[in-house]
N, C-alpha and C. Protein backbone atom coordinates (compact mmCIF):
# COMPACT_ATOMS: atom_id res chain seq x y z
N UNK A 1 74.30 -14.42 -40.09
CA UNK A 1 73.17 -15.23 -40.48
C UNK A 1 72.62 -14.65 -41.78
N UNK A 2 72.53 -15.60 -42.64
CA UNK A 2 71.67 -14.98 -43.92
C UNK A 2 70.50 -15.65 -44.73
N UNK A 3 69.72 -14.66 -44.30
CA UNK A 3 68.22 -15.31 -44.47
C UNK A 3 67.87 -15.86 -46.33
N UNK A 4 67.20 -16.27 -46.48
CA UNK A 4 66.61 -17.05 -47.51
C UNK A 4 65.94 -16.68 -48.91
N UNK A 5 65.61 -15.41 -48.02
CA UNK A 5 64.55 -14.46 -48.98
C UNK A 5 63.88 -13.56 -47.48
N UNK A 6 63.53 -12.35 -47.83
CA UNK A 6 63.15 -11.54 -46.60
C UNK A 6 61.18 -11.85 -46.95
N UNK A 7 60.48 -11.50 -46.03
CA UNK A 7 59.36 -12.04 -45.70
C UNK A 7 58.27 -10.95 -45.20
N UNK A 8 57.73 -10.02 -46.21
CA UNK A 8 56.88 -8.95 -45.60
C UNK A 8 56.53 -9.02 -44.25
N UNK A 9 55.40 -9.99 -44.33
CA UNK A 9 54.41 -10.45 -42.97
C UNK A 9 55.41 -10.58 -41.72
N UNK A 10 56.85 -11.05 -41.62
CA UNK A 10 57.67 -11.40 -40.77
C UNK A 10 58.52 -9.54 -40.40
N UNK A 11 58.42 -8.91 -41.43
CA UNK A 11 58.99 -7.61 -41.04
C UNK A 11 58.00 -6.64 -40.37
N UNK A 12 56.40 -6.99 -40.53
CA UNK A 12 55.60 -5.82 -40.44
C UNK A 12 55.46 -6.41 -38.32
N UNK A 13 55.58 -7.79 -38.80
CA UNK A 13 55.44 -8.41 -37.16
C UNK A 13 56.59 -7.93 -35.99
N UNK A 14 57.66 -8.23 -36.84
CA UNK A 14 59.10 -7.33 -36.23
C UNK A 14 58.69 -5.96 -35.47
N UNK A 15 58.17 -5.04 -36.66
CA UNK A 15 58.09 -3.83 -36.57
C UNK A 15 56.99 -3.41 -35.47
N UNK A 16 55.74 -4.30 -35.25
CA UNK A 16 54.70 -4.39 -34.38
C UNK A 16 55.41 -4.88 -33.01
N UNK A 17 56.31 -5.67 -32.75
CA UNK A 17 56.69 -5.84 -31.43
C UNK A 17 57.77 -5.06 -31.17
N UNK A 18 58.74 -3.94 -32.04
CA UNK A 18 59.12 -3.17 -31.24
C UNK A 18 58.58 -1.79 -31.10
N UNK A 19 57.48 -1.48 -31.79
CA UNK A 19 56.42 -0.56 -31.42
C UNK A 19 55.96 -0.73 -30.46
N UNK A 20 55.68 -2.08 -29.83
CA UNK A 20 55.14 -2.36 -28.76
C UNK A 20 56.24 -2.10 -27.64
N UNK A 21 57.33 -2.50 -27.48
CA UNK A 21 58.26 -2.34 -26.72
C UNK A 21 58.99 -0.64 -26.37
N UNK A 22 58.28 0.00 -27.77
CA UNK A 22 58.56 1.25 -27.68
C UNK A 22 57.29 2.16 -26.47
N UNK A 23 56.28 1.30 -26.43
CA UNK A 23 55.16 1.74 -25.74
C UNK A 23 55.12 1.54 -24.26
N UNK A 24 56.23 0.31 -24.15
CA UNK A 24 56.20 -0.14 -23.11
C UNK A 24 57.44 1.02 -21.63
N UNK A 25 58.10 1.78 -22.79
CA UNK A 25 59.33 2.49 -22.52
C UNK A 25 58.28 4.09 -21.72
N UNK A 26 57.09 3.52 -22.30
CA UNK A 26 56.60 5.19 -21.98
C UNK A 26 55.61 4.70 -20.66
N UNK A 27 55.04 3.79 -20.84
CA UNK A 27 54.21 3.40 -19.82
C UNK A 27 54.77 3.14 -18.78
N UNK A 28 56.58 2.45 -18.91
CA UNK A 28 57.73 2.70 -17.76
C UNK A 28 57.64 3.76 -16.87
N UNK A 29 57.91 4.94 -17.91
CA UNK A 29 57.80 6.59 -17.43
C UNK A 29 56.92 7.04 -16.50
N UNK A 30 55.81 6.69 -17.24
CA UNK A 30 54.85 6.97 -16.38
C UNK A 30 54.32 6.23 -15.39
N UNK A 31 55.13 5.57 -15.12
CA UNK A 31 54.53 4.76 -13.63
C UNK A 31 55.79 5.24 -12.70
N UNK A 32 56.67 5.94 -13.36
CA UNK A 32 57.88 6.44 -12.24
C UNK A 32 58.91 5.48 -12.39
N UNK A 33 59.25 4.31 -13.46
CA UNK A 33 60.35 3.98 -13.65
C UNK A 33 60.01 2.59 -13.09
N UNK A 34 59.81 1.69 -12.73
CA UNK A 34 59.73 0.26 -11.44
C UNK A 34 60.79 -0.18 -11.92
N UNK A 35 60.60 -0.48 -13.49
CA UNK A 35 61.91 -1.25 -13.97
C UNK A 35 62.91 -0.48 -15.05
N UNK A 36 63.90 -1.26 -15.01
CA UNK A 36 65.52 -0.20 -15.85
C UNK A 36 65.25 0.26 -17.15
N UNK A 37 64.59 1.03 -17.74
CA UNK A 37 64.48 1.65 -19.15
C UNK A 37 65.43 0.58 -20.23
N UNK A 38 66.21 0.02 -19.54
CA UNK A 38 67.55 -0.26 -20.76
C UNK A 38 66.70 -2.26 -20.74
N UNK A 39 65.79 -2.33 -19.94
CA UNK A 39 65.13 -3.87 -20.39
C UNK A 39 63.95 -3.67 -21.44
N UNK A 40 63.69 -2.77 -21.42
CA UNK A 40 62.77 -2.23 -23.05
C UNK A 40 63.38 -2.39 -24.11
N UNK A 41 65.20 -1.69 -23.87
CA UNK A 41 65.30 -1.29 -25.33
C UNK A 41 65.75 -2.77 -26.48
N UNK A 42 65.18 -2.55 -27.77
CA UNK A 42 65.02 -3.34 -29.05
C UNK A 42 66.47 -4.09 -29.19
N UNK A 43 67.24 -3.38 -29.07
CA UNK A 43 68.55 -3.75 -28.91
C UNK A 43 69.11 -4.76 -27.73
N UNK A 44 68.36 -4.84 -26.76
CA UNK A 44 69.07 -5.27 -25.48
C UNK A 44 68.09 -6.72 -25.68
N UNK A 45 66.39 -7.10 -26.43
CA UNK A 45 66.18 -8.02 -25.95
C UNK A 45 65.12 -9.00 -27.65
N UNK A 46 65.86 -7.75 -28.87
CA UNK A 46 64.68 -8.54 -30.03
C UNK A 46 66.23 -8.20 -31.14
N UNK A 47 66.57 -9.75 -31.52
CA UNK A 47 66.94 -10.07 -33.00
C UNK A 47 66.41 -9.99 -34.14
N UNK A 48 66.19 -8.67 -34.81
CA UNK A 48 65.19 -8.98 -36.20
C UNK A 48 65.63 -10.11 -37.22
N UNK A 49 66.76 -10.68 -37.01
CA UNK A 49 67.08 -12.27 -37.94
C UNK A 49 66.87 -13.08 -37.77
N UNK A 50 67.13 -13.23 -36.10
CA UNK A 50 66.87 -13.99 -35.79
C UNK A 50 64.99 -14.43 -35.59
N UNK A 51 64.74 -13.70 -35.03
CA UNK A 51 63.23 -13.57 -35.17
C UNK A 51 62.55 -13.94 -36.70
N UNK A 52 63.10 -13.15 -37.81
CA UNK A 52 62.92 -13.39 -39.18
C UNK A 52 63.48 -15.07 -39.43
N UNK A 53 64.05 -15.39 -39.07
CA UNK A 53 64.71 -16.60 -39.07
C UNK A 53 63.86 -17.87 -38.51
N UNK A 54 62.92 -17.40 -37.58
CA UNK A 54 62.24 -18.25 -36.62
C UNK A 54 60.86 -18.51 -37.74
N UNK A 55 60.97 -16.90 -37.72
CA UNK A 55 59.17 -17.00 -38.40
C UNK A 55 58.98 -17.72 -39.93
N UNK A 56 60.38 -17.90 -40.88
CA UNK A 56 60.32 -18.60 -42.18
C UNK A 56 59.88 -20.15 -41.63
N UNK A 57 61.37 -20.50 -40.55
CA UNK A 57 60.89 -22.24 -39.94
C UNK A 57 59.74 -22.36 -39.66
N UNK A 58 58.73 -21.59 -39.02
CA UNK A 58 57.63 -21.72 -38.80
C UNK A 58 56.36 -21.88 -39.50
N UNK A 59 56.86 -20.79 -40.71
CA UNK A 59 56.21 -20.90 -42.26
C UNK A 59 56.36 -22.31 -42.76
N UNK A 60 57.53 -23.27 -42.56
CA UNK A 60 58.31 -24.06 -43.03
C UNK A 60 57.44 -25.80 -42.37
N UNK A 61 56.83 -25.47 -41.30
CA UNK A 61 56.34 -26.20 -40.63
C UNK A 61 57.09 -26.88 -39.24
N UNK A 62 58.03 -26.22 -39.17
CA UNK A 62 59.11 -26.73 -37.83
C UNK A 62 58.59 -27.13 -36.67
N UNK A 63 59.25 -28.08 -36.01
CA UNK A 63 58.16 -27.95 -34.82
C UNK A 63 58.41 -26.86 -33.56
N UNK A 64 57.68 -27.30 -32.13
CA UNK A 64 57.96 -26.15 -31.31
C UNK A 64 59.39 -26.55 -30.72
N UNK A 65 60.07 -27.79 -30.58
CA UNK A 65 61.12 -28.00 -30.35
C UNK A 65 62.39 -26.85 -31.13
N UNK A 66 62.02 -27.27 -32.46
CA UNK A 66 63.50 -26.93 -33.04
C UNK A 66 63.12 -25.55 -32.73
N UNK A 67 61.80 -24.80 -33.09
CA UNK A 67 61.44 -23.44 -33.16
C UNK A 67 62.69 -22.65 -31.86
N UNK A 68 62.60 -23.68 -30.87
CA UNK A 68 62.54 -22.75 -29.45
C UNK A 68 63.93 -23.22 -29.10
N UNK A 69 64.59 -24.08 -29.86
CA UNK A 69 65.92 -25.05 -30.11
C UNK A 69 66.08 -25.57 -28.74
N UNK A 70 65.03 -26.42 -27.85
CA UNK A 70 65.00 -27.63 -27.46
C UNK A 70 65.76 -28.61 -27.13
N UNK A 71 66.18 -29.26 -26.44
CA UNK A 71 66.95 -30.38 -26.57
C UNK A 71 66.18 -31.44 -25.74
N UNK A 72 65.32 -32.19 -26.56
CA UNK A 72 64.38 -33.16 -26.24
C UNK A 72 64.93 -34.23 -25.67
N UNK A 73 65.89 -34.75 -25.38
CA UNK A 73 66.57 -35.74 -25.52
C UNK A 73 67.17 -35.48 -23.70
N UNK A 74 67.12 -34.05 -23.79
CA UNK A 74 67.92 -33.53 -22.14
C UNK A 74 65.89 -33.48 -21.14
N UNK A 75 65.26 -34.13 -22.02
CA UNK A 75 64.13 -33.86 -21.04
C UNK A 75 62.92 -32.81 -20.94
N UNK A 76 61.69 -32.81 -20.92
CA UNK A 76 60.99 -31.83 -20.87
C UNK A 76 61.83 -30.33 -19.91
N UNK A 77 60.44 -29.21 -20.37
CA UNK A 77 60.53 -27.93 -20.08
C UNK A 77 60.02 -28.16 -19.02
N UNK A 78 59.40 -28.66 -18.58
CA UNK A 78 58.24 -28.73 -16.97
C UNK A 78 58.87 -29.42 -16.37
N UNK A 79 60.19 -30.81 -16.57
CA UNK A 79 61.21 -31.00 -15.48
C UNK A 79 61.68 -30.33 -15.49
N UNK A 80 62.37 -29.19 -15.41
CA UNK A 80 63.26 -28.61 -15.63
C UNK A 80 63.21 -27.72 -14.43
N UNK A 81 61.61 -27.19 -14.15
CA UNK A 81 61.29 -26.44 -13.21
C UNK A 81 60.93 -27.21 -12.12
């Protein structure tokens, strides 16, 4: 995938949710583990291109369909459940 032009605001946001995910690895710890260390890690559950990729369309005015790539046509999210 190759992005367009790279996007400060979209990297510093990147960088804020896997700080966050990095926080989340310790607060794991310290509760004695409940869940698998390896569902934290940055690698296993955040695309920085993809993510960077989301946040330009969004800049772009996209809607929440394409944002979330949707298939409107197969029916709402709330039939679904």
């Amino acid at each position: 995938m190759m992005l367009e032009h790279v996007e400060p605001r979209a990297v510093q946001l990147g960088s804020l949710l896997v700080r966050g995910l990095s926080m989340l690895v310790l607060v794991n710890s310290a509760c004695g583990f409940p869940w698998s260390s390896s569902d934290f890690m940055p690698w296993n559950v955040f695309d920085g291109k993809l993510f960077h990729e989301k946040y330009l369309q969004s800049e772009r005015g996209y809607t929440a369909e394409v944002l979330v790539e949707q298939d409107v046509s197969a029916g709402s999210l709330h039939a679904a459940q």
